[in-house]
Amino acid sequence: MPRPTTRRSTAPSAPARARQLELFDMPGEPTATYGMAVQPWCGLAAWHRELDRQSAIMRPRTPLYHRFESTSRQLTADRIRASRDIAAITRLVTRLAAARYPGADLHGLERVWSRAELGTLIVEATNRKTLLDLGRTAPRTKGPALDPRLLPDDRLAHLIQTHRDLVTVEALRAERERRRAVVA
């Protein structure tokens, strides 16, 4: 009777490894985690692809858990704020919200961060999604709610006639006089 052979998985070929590595920038050295290389940060879309790839091969093994956690922890609030990819941010909001409630995953994102850290990331991702949906890349700068210098002439005249606050009306009149002095 022939002896059963054991199937051994071979290392990925050079083209397959090149496809894996093109997802990440290579200026930095990979971080060693239990003998497994975790590639440096490239972007949110690449982070999603790498987590999907690692989740697909997840087995109950400590090195796989540590590699998954190292890759997951590359996501920070600063990197979320720097992202401009609307699709990746939308997927991140969904992924982080799902991580709040443990699922059937063998080792998911709910095991990587504490609830407080996860909450912080959810808030950052949701705020970034809202900002990008509005078409902005940065939040609105703080300033006065009503800046008379930014009003067009017709709105300035209308507010002088209709505003209820007399202090504001005086500020609007002063701006109108300043504009008249500049023109003259």
PDB file of N, CA, C and O in Angstrom, residues 15-26 39 42 46 49:
ATOM      1  N   PRO A  15       6.488  36.515  -8.974  1.00  0.00           N
ATOM      2  CA  PRO A  15       5.424  37.439  -9.397  1.00  0.00           C
ATOM      3  C   PRO A  15       4.327  37.604  -8.348  1.00  0.00           C
ATOM      4  O   PRO A  15       3.821  38.699  -8.138  1.00  0.00           O
ATOM      5  N   ALA A  16       3.963  36.508  -7.663  1.00  0.00           N
ATOM      6  CA  ALA A  16       2.928  36.612  -6.641  1.00  0.00           C
ATOM      7  C   ALA A  16       3.411  37.469  -5.485  1.00  0.00           C
ATOM      8  O   ALA A  16       2.675  38.301  -4.948  1.00  0.00           O
ATOM      9  N   ARG A  17       4.667  37.298  -5.093  1.00  0.00           N
ATOM     10  CA  ARG A  17       5.226  38.109  -4.001  1.00  0.00           C
ATOM     11  C   ARG A  17       5.317  39.572  -4.416  1.00  0.00           C
ATOM     12  O   ARG A  17       5.040  40.458  -3.617  1.00  0.00           O
ATOM     13  N   ALA A  18       5.639  39.830  -5.658  1.00  0.00           N
ATOM     14  CA  ALA A  18       5.711  41.217  -6.143  1.00  0.00           C
ATOM     15  C   ALA A  18       4.330  41.861  -6.111  1.00  0.00           C
ATOM     16  O   ALA A  18       4.193  43.032  -5.761  1.00  0.00           O
ATOM     17  N   ARG A  19       3.290  41.110  -6.446  1.00  0.00           N
ATOM     18  CA  ARG A  19       1.927  41.656  -6.373  1.00  0.00           C
ATOM     19  C   ARG A  19       1.553  41.983  -4.937  1.00  0.00           C
ATOM     20  O   ARG A  19       0.886  42.964  -4.675  1.00  0.00           O
ATOM     21  N   GLN A  20       1.987  41.144  -3.997  1.00  0.00           N
ATOM     22  CA  GLN A  20       1.699  41.419  -2.589  1.00  0.00           C
ATOM     23  C   GLN A  20       2.433  42.674  -2.128  1.00  0.00           C
ATOM     24  O   GLN A  20       1.870  43.498  -1.418  1.00  0.00           O
ATOM     25  N   LEU A  21       3.661  42.822  -2.552  1.00  0.00           N
ATOM     26  CA  LEU A  21       4.466  43.935  -2.067  1.00  0.00           C
ATOM     27  C   LEU A  21       4.124  45.258  -2.729  1.00  0.00           C
ATOM     28  O   LEU A  21       4.404  46.304  -2.173  1.00  0.00           O
ATOM     29  N   GLU A  22       3.498  45.227  -3.911  1.00  0.00           N
ATOM     30  CA  GLU A  22       3.180  46.491  -4.564  1.00  0.00           C
ATOM     31  C   GLU A  22       2.073  47.239  -3.829  1.00  0.00           C
ATOM     32  O   GLU A  22       1.836  48.401  -4.084  1.00  0.00           O
ATOM     33  N   LEU A  23       1.396  46.576  -2.893  1.00  0.00           N
ATOM     34  CA  LEU A  23       0.368  47.241  -2.107  1.00  0.00           C
ATOM     35  C   LEU A  23       0.972  48.215  -1.097  1.00  0.00           C
ATOM     36  O   LEU A  23       0.284  49.079  -0.587  1.00  0.00           O
ATOM     37  N   PHE A  24       2.237  48.043  -0.806  1.00  0.00           N
ATOM     38  CA  PHE A  24       2.862  48.812   0.262  1.00  0.00           C
ATOM     39  C   PHE A  24       4.070  49.574  -0.263  1.00  0.00           C
ATOM     40  O   PHE A  24       4.743  49.135  -1.184  1.00  0.00           O
ATOM     41  N   ASP A  25       4.336  50.697   0.354  1.00  0.00           N
ATOM     42  CA  ASP A  25       5.560  51.433   0.059  1.00  0.00           C
ATOM     43  C   ASP A  25       6.732  50.635   0.613  1.00  0.00           C
ATOM     44  O   ASP A  25       6.617  49.986   1.639  1.00  0.00           O
ATOM     45  N   MET A  26       7.844  50.720  -0.044  1.00  0.00           N
ATOM     46  CA  MET A  26       8.989  49.949   0.409  1.00  0.00           C
ATOM     47  C   MET A  26      10.150  50.787   0.940  1.00  0.00           C
ATOM     48  O   MET A  26      11.224  50.264   1.118  1.00  0.00           O
ATOM     49  N   GLN A  39       4.498  44.669   6.370  1.00  0.00           N
ATOM     50  CA  GLN A  39       4.953  45.733   5.492  1.00  0.00           C
ATOM     51  C   GLN A  39       4.583  47.105   6.042  1.00  0.00           C
ATOM     52  O   GLN A  39       3.599  47.241   6.755  1.00  0.00           O
ATOM     53  N   CYS A  42       0.984  52.070   3.538  1.00  0.00           N
ATOM     54  CA  CYS A  42       0.894  52.634   2.191  1.00  0.00           C
ATOM     55  C   CYS A  42      -0.379  53.433   2.018  1.00  0.00           C
ATOM     56  O   CYS A  42      -0.387  54.466   1.401  1.00  0.00           O
ATOM     57  N   ALA A  46      -4.918  49.748   0.728  1.00  0.00           N
ATOM     58  CA  ALA A  46      -3.962  48.644   0.847  1.00  0.00           C
ATOM     59  C   ALA A  46      -4.093  47.963   2.208  1.00  0.00           C
ATOM     60  O   ALA A  46      -3.959  46.740   2.317  1.00  0.00           O
ATOM     61  N   ARG A  49      -7.022  45.605   1.955  1.00  0.00           N
ATOM     62  CA  ARG A  49      -6.684  44.413   1.178  1.00  0.00           C
ATOM     63  C   ARG A  49      -5.808  43.457   1.988  1.00  0.00           C
ATOM     64  O   ARG A  49      -6.006  42.241   1.953  1.00  0.00           O
TER      65      ARG A  49
END
